[in-house]
Amino acid sequence: MKSPQVAFSEYLANENLKMTPQRRLILETMLKQGDHVSSEELYARVKKKDPSIGQATVYRTLKLLSDSGLVEPLDFADGVTRYEPSYGKEHHDHLICEKCGKNIEILDAIIEHRQEAIAKEHGFTLNSHKMYLYGICSDCRKE
Amino acid sequence: MKSPQVAFSEYLANENLKMTPQRRLILETMLKQGDHVSSEELYARVKKKDPSIGQATVYRTLKLLSDSGLVEPLDFADGVTRYEPSYGKEHHDHLICEKCGKNIEILDAIIEHRQEAIAKEHGFTLNSHKMYLYGICSDCRKE
DNA sequence: GTCGTTTTGACATTGAATTTCGTTGATACC
DNA sequence: GGTATCAACGAAATTCAATGTCAAAACGAC
């Protein structure tokens, strides 16, 4: 499988866009960071490596990464959009503790299968889905 | 079953809040409107009946209705929060056409059951969930 | 090098949602 | 009735994430 960097370069070339040091740095930082970063958080992190970078560039690049399928926007209903690297990773959904924010990645074959079936029943071809489960984790329940 | 109006009054009384003509009007309008209204749309609708009403009141009342469980906030990822009456209605999720915006309400016992099971496996008590399926409907696929 | 295009960073702007604040209005108590 | 209390109101200001604007800089093609 191609590296994310190569995949991104190819996507950019395909759209007549260019790979730049800023875009490279943002992608690197995103991959290293891993999971569930907001644009603001990523901006702070990127700025440590290159203080001259602007946050508009971070927003713009995240949009590109999102369009190219390398990262996926998440919506935990706390007002900010978060992102996670999705390239080469299996799809998964999220189980979130409403108290401490703990975030568990879940994947369930039965549900995935039913989703396809439901879409088909209604004549839809399914492109994607979002599923978030909200509850209280065992740690928080103890208190 | 209690009427929504009564249920709302009781909720307000319980929180040491009061039923007011504005809150009553907003609830009425919400119930009559039915499905998937944004705060702005609801504000416009309410304003026709009572032009003196302010949109802060609509936001505030929607929050109250949401907290009381009478309406449910929806997130179709288009930047605005929409609401639908949920009191006395069975829970359901949404199947959305990405092209024409068609919105089908779905309910699947298998999925609901699995969601509970998954939460339990991870030690969570499930409070709520959101599931959105995105695809293309048969009408749009023909074109 | 020069031209044309894209990208960038600083800054301004948008737009949904919330907060502030002075006023209004209802309720309770005398 | 009078008035003190306190929530609720409307208008306007404010917040904050996200996007748009624009001149300058970087890059590639020639």
Coordinates of C-alpha atoms (C1' of nucleotides) in Angstrom, one line a residue:
Chain A
M1 CA 0.0 0.0 0.0
K2 CA 1.2 3.5 -0.8
S3 CA 2.3 5.7 2.1
P4 CA -0.1 8.4 3.1
Q5 CA 2.4 11.0 1.9
V6 CA 2.4 9.5 -1.6
A7 CA -1.3 9.1 -1.7
F8 CA -1.7 12.7 -0.8
S9 CA 0.8 13.8 -3.4
E10 CA -1.1 11.9 -6.0
Y11 CA -4.4 13.3 -5.0
L12 CA -3.0 16.8 -5.1
A13 CA -1.4 16.2 -8.6
N14 CA -4.7 14.8 -9.8
E15 CA -6.5 18.0 -8.7
N16 CA -3.7 20.2 -10.2
L17 CA -2.6 21.2 -6.7
K18 CA 0.9 21.1 -5.3
M19 CA 2.6 19.4 -2.4
T20 CA 4.2 22.1 -0.2
P21 CA 6.3 22.0 2.9
Q22 CA 3.3 23.3 5.0
R23 CA 1.0 20.6 3.7
R24 CA 3.6 18.0 4.3
L25 CA 4.1 19.2 7.8
I26 CA 0.4 19.2 8.6
L27 CA 0.0 15.7 7.3
E28 CA 3.0 14.5 9.2
T29 CA 1.8 16.0 12.4
M30 CA -1.7 14.7 11.9
L31 CA -0.4 11.1 11.4
K32 CA 1.9 11.3 14.4
Q33 CA -0.8 12.8 16.6
G34 CA -3.2 10.0 15.8
D35 CA -6.7 10.4 17.0
H36 CA -9.4 12.9 17.4
V37 CA -7.6 16.2 17.0
S38 CA -9.4 19.5 16.4
S39 CA -8.1 22.0 14.0
E40 CA -7.1 24.3 16.8
E41 CA -5.1 21.6 18.6
L42 CA -3.4 20.6 15.4
Y43 CA -2.6 24.2 14.7
A44 CA -0.9 24.5 18.1
R45 CA 1.1 21.4 17.4
V46 CA 2.1 22.4 14.0
K47 CA 3.1 25.8 15.1
K48 CA 5.7 24.4 17.4
K49 CA 7.6 23.0 14.5
D50 CA 7.0 26.0 12.2
P51 CA 5.8 29.1 14.0
S52 CA 5.3 30.9 10.8
I53 CA 2.4 28.8 9.7
G54 CA -1.1 30.3 9.7
Q55 CA -4.2 28.6 11.0
A56 CA -6.1 29.2 7.7
T57 CA -3.6 26.9 6.1
V58 CA -4.4 24.2 8.7
Y59 CA -8.1 24.5 8.0
R60 CA -7.5 24.5 4.3
T61 CA -5.2 21.5 4.4
L62 CA -7.6 19.5 6.7
K63 CA -10.2 20.1 4.1
L64 CA -7.9 18.7 1.4
L65 CA -7.0 15.7 3.5
S66 CA -10.7 15.1 4.2
D67 CA -11.6 15.4 0.5
S68 CA -8.8 13.0 -0.4
G69 CA -10.0 10.4 2.1
L70 CA -6.8 10.5 4.2
V71 CA -8.5 11.8 7.3
E72 CA -12.1 11.7 8.5
P73 CA -14.0 14.4 10.2
L74 CA -15.7 13.4 13.4
D75 CA -18.5 15.1 15.1
F76 CA -18.7 14.6 18.9
A77 CA -21.3 17.3 19.3
D78 CA -19.1 19.5 21.4
G79 CA -19.0 22.3 18.9
V80 CA -15.7 21.6 17.2
T81 CA -15.0 19.2 14.3
R82 CA -12.3 16.7 15.1
Y83 CA -10.3 14.6 12.7
E84 CA -8.7 11.3 12.6
P85 CA -6.4 9.6 10.1
S86 CA -8.4 7.1 8.1
Y87 CA -6.1 6.1 5.3
G88 CA -5.5 2.3 5.3
K89 CA -7.5 1.9 8.5
E90 CA -10.6 0.0 8.9
H91 CA -13.8 1.9 9.4
H92 CA -15.0 2.2 12.9
D93 CA -17.6 4.0 15.0
H94 CA -17.3 5.6 18.4
L95 CA -18.6 5.0 21.9
I96 CA -18.2 8.1 24.0
C97 CA -18.4 8.7 27.7
E98 CA -20.5 11.9 28.2
K99 CA -18.7 12.6 31.5
C100 CA -15.0 12.1 31.0
G101 CA -14.9 12.1 27.2
K102 CA -13.4 8.7 27.0
N103 CA -13.6 7.5 23.4
I104 CA -13.7 3.9 22.4
E105 CA -13.5 2.8 18.8
I106 CA -16.0 0.1 17.9
L107 CA -16.7 -2.1 14.9
D108 CA -19.6 -4.4 14.7
A109 CA -20.2 -6.6 11.7
I110 CA -23.8 -7.2 12.5
I111 CA -24.6 -3.5 12.5
E112 CA -22.5 -2.8 9.4
H113 CA -24.4 -5.5 7.6
R114 CA -27.8 -4.3 8.7
Q115 CA -27.0 -0.8 7.6
E116 CA -26.3 -2.0 4.1
A117 CA -29.5 -4.0 4.1
I118 CA -31.6 -1.1 5.3
A119 CA -30.2 1.2 2.6
K120 CA -31.0 -1.4 0.0
E121 CA -34.5 -1.9 1.3
H122 CA -35.1 1.8 0.6
G123 CA -33.5 1.8 -2.8
F124 CA -30.4 3.6 -1.6
T125 CA -26.8 2.9 -2.4
L126 CA -24.9 3.5 0.8
N127 CA -21.9 5.8 0.7
S128 CA -21.0 6.2 4.3
H129 CA -22.5 6.5 7.7
K130 CA -21.9 8.0 11.1
M131 CA -22.7 6.3 14.4
Y132 CA -22.0 7.6 17.8
L133 CA -23.0 5.9 21.0
Y134 CA -23.2 8.1 24.1
G135 CA -23.2 6.8 27.6
I136 CA -21.4 6.7 30.9
C137 CA -18.3 4.5 31.4
S138 CA -17.9 2.2 34.4
D139 CA -15.2 4.5 35.9
C140 CA -17.4 7.5 35.9
R141 CA -20.4 5.6 37.2
K142 CA -18.5 4.6 40.3
E143 CA -18.2 8.2 41.5
Chain B
M1 CA -50.4 9.9 27.8
K2 CA -50.0 13.5 28.7
S3 CA -50.1 16.0 26.0
P4 CA -46.8 17.6 25.1
Q5 CA -48.0 20.9 26.5
V6 CA -48.7 19.4 29.9
A7 CA -45.5 17.5 29.9
F8 CA -43.6 20.7 29.2
S9 CA -45.4 22.6 31.9
E10 CA -44.6 19.9 34.4
Y11 CA -41.0 19.9 33.3
L12 CA -40.8 23.7 33.8
A13 CA -42.5 23.5 37.2
N14 CA -40.1 20.9 38.2
E15 CA -37.2 23.1 37.3
N16 CA -38.8 26.1 39.0
L17 CA -39.4 27.7 35.6
K18 CA -42.6 29.1 34.2
M19 CA -44.8 28.5 31.3
T20 CA -45.1 31.6 29.3
P21 CA -47.1 32.6 26.1
Q22 CA -43.8 32.7 24.2
R23 CA -42.8 29.2 25.3
R24 CA -46.3 27.9 24.6
L25 CA -46.2 29.5 21.1
I26 CA -42.8 28.1 20.3
L27 CA -43.8 24.6 21.4
E28 CA -47.1 24.8 19.4
T29 CA -45.3 25.9 16.3
M30 CA -42.7 23.2 16.7
L31 CA -45.3 20.5 17.0
K32 CA -47.3 21.8 14.0
Q33 CA -44.3 22.1 11.9
G34 CA -43.2 18.6 12.5
D35 CA -39.9 17.5 11.2
H36 CA -36.3 18.8 10.9
V37 CA -36.7 22.5 11.6
S38 CA -33.7 24.7 12.3
S39 CA -33.8 27.4 14.9
E40 CA -33.8 30.1 12.2
E41 CA -36.7 28.5 10.3
L42 CA -38.7 28.1 13.5
Y43 CA -38.0 31.7 14.5
A44 CA -39.3 32.9 11.1
R45 CA -42.4 30.8 11.6
V46 CA -43.0 31.9 15.1
K47 CA -42.5 35.5 14.2
K48 CA -45.5 35.4 11.8
K49 CA -47.7 34.7 14.8
D50 CA -46.0 37.1 17.2
P51 CA -43.7 39.5 15.5
S52 CA -42.4 40.8 18.9
I53 CA -40.7 37.6 19.8
G54 CA -36.9 37.5 19.8
Q55 CA -34.7 34.8 18.4
A56 CA -32.8 34.4 21.6
T57 CA -36.1 33.2 23.1
V58 CA -36.4 30.6 20.4
Y59 CA -32.9 29.4 21.1
R60 CA -33.5 29.4 24.8
T61 CA -36.8 27.6 24.5
L62 CA -35.4 25.0 22.1
K63 CA -32.8 24.2 24.7
L64 CA -35.4 23.8 27.3
L65 CA -37.5 21.5 25.0
S66 CA -34.4 19.6 24.2
D67 CA -33.5 19.2 27.9
S68 CA -37.0 18.1 28.7
G69 CA -36.9 15.4 26.1
L70 CA -39.8 16.9 24.1
V71 CA -37.7 17.5 21.0
E72 CA -34.5 16.0 19.7
P73 CA -31.6 17.9 18.1
L74 CA -30.5 16.5 14.8
D75 CA -27.2 16.9 13.1
F76 CA -27.2 16.5 9.4
A77 CA -23.7 18.0 9.1
D78 CA -24.8 21.1 7.2
G79 CA -23.7 23.5 9.9
V80 CA -27.1 24.1 11.5
T81 CA -28.7 22.1 14.3
R82 CA -32.2 20.9 13.4
Y83 CA -34.9 19.7 15.8
E84 CA -37.7 17.3 15.6
P85 CA -40.5 16.6 18.1
S86 CA -39.7 13.4 19.9
Y87 CA -42.2 13.2 22.7
G88 CA -44.3 10.1 22.5
K89 CA -42.6 9.1 19.3
E90 CA -40.5 6.1 18.9
H91 CA -36.9 6.7 18.5
H92 CA -35.6 6.5 14.9
D93 CA -32.5 7.2 12.9
H94 CA -32.1 8.8 9.5
L95 CA -31.2 7.7 6.0
I96 CA -30.2 10.7 3.9
C97 CA -29.8 11.2 0.2
E98 CA -26.6 13.2 -0.3
K99 CA -27.9 14.5 -3.6
C100 CA -31.6 15.6 -3.1
G101 CA -31.6 15.7 0.7
K102 CA -34.4 13.2 1.0
N103 CA -34.7 12.0 4.5
I104 CA -36.1 8.7 5.5
E105 CA -36.7 7.7 9.1
I106 CA -35.5 4.3 9.9
L107 CA -35.8 2.0 12.9
D108 CA -34.1 -1.4 13.2
A109 CA -34.5 -3.6 16.2
I110 CA -31.3 -5.6 15.4
I111 CA -29.2 -2.5 15.4
E112 CA -30.7 -1.1 18.5
H113 CA -30.2 -4.3 20.2
R114 CA -26.5 -4.6 19.2
Q115 CA -25.9 -1.0 20.3
E116 CA -27.0 -1.9 23.8
A117 CA -24.9 -5.0 23.7
I118 CA -21.8 -3.2 22.5
A119 CA -22.1 -0.6 25.2
K120 CA -22.5 -3.2 27.8
E121 CA -19.5 -5.1 26.6
H122 CA -17.4 -2.0 27.3
G123 CA -18.9 -1.3 30.6
F124 CA -21.0 1.6 29.5
T125 CA -24.6 2.4 30.3
L126 CA -26.0 3.7 27.1
N127 CA -27.8 7.0 27.2
S128 CA -28.4 7.8 23.6
H129 CA -27.0 7.4 20.1
K130 CA -26.9 9.0 16.8
M131 CA -26.8 7.1 13.5
Y132 CA -26.9 8.7 10.1
L133 CA -26.7 6.7 6.9
Y134 CA -25.6 8.6 3.8
G135 CA -26.2 7.5 0.3
I136 CA -27.9 8.1 -3.0
C137 CA -31.6 7.4 -3.5
S138 CA -33.0 5.5 -6.5
D139 CA -34.5 8.6 -8.0
C140 CA -31.2 10.5 -8.0
R141 CA -29.3 7.4 -9.3
K142 CA -31.5 7.4 -12.5
E143 CA -30.3 10.7 -13.6
Chain C
dG1 C1' 15.6 35.6 -15.7
dT2 C1' 10.4 36.4 -16.6
dC3 C1' 5.7 35.2 -16.7
dG4 C1' 1.6 33.0 -14.9
dT5 C1' -0.3 30.4 -11.4
dT6 C1' -0.8 28.5 -6.8
dT7 C1' -0.1 28.9 -2.0
dT8 C1' 0.6 31.3 2.0
dG9 C1' -0.1 34.1 6.3
dA10 C1' -2.3 38.1 8.3
dC11 C1' -6.5 39.8 8.8
dA12 C1' -11.4 40.5 8.1
dT13 C1' -15.7 38.4 7.8
dT14 C1' -19.4 35.2 8.3
dG15 C1' -23.0 32.8 10.8
dA16 C1' -24.9 30.0 14.4
dA17 C1' -25.3 30.1 19.1
dT18 C1' -24.8 32.3 23.6
dT19 C1' -24.5 36.1 26.9
dT20 C1' -25.4 40.6 28.7
dC21 C1' -28.4 43.9 30.3
dG22 C1' -32.1 46.9 31.2
dT23 C1' -37.1 46.2 31.1
dT24 C1' -41.4 43.8 31.5
dG25 C1' -44.5 40.9 33.8
dA26 C1' -46.2 37.6 36.9
dT27 C1' -46.5 35.9 41.8
dA28 C1' -46.4 36.3 46.7
dC29 C1' -46.8 38.7 50.8
dC30 C1' -48.2 42.3 53.6
Chain D
dG1 C1' -54.5 47.7 46.4
dG2 C1' -49.4 48.3 46.9
dT3 C1' -44.8 46.7 46.4
dA4 C1' -41.0 43.6 46.6
dT5 C1' -39.0 39.6 44.3
dC6 C1' -37.5 37.1 40.6
dA7 C1' -37.8 34.8 36.3
dA8 C1' -38.3 35.8 31.4
dC9 C1' -38.2 38.8 27.8
dG10 C1' -36.2 41.4 23.5
dA11 C1' -32.5 43.9 21.6
dA12 C1' -28.0 44.1 21.0
dA13 C1' -23.4 42.7 21.9
dT14 C1' -20.3 38.9 22.1
dT15 C1' -18.3 34.4 21.3
dC16 C1' -16.0 31.1 18.5
dA17 C1' -15.2 27.9 14.8
dA18 C1' -14.8 28.3 10.1
dT19 C1' -14.3 30.7 5.8
dG20 C1' -13.1 34.4 2.7
dT21 C1' -10.0 38.3 1.0
dC22 C1' -5.9 39.9 -0.6
dA23 C1' -1.2 41.2 -1.3
dA24 C1' 3.2 39.0 -1.1
dA25 C1' 5.9 34.9 -1.7
dA26 C1' 7.1 30.5 -3.8
dC27 C1' 7.0 27.5 -7.5
dG28 C1' 7.1 25.7 -12.3
dA29 C1' 7.3 26.3 -17.2
dC30 C1' 9.5 28.4 -20.7

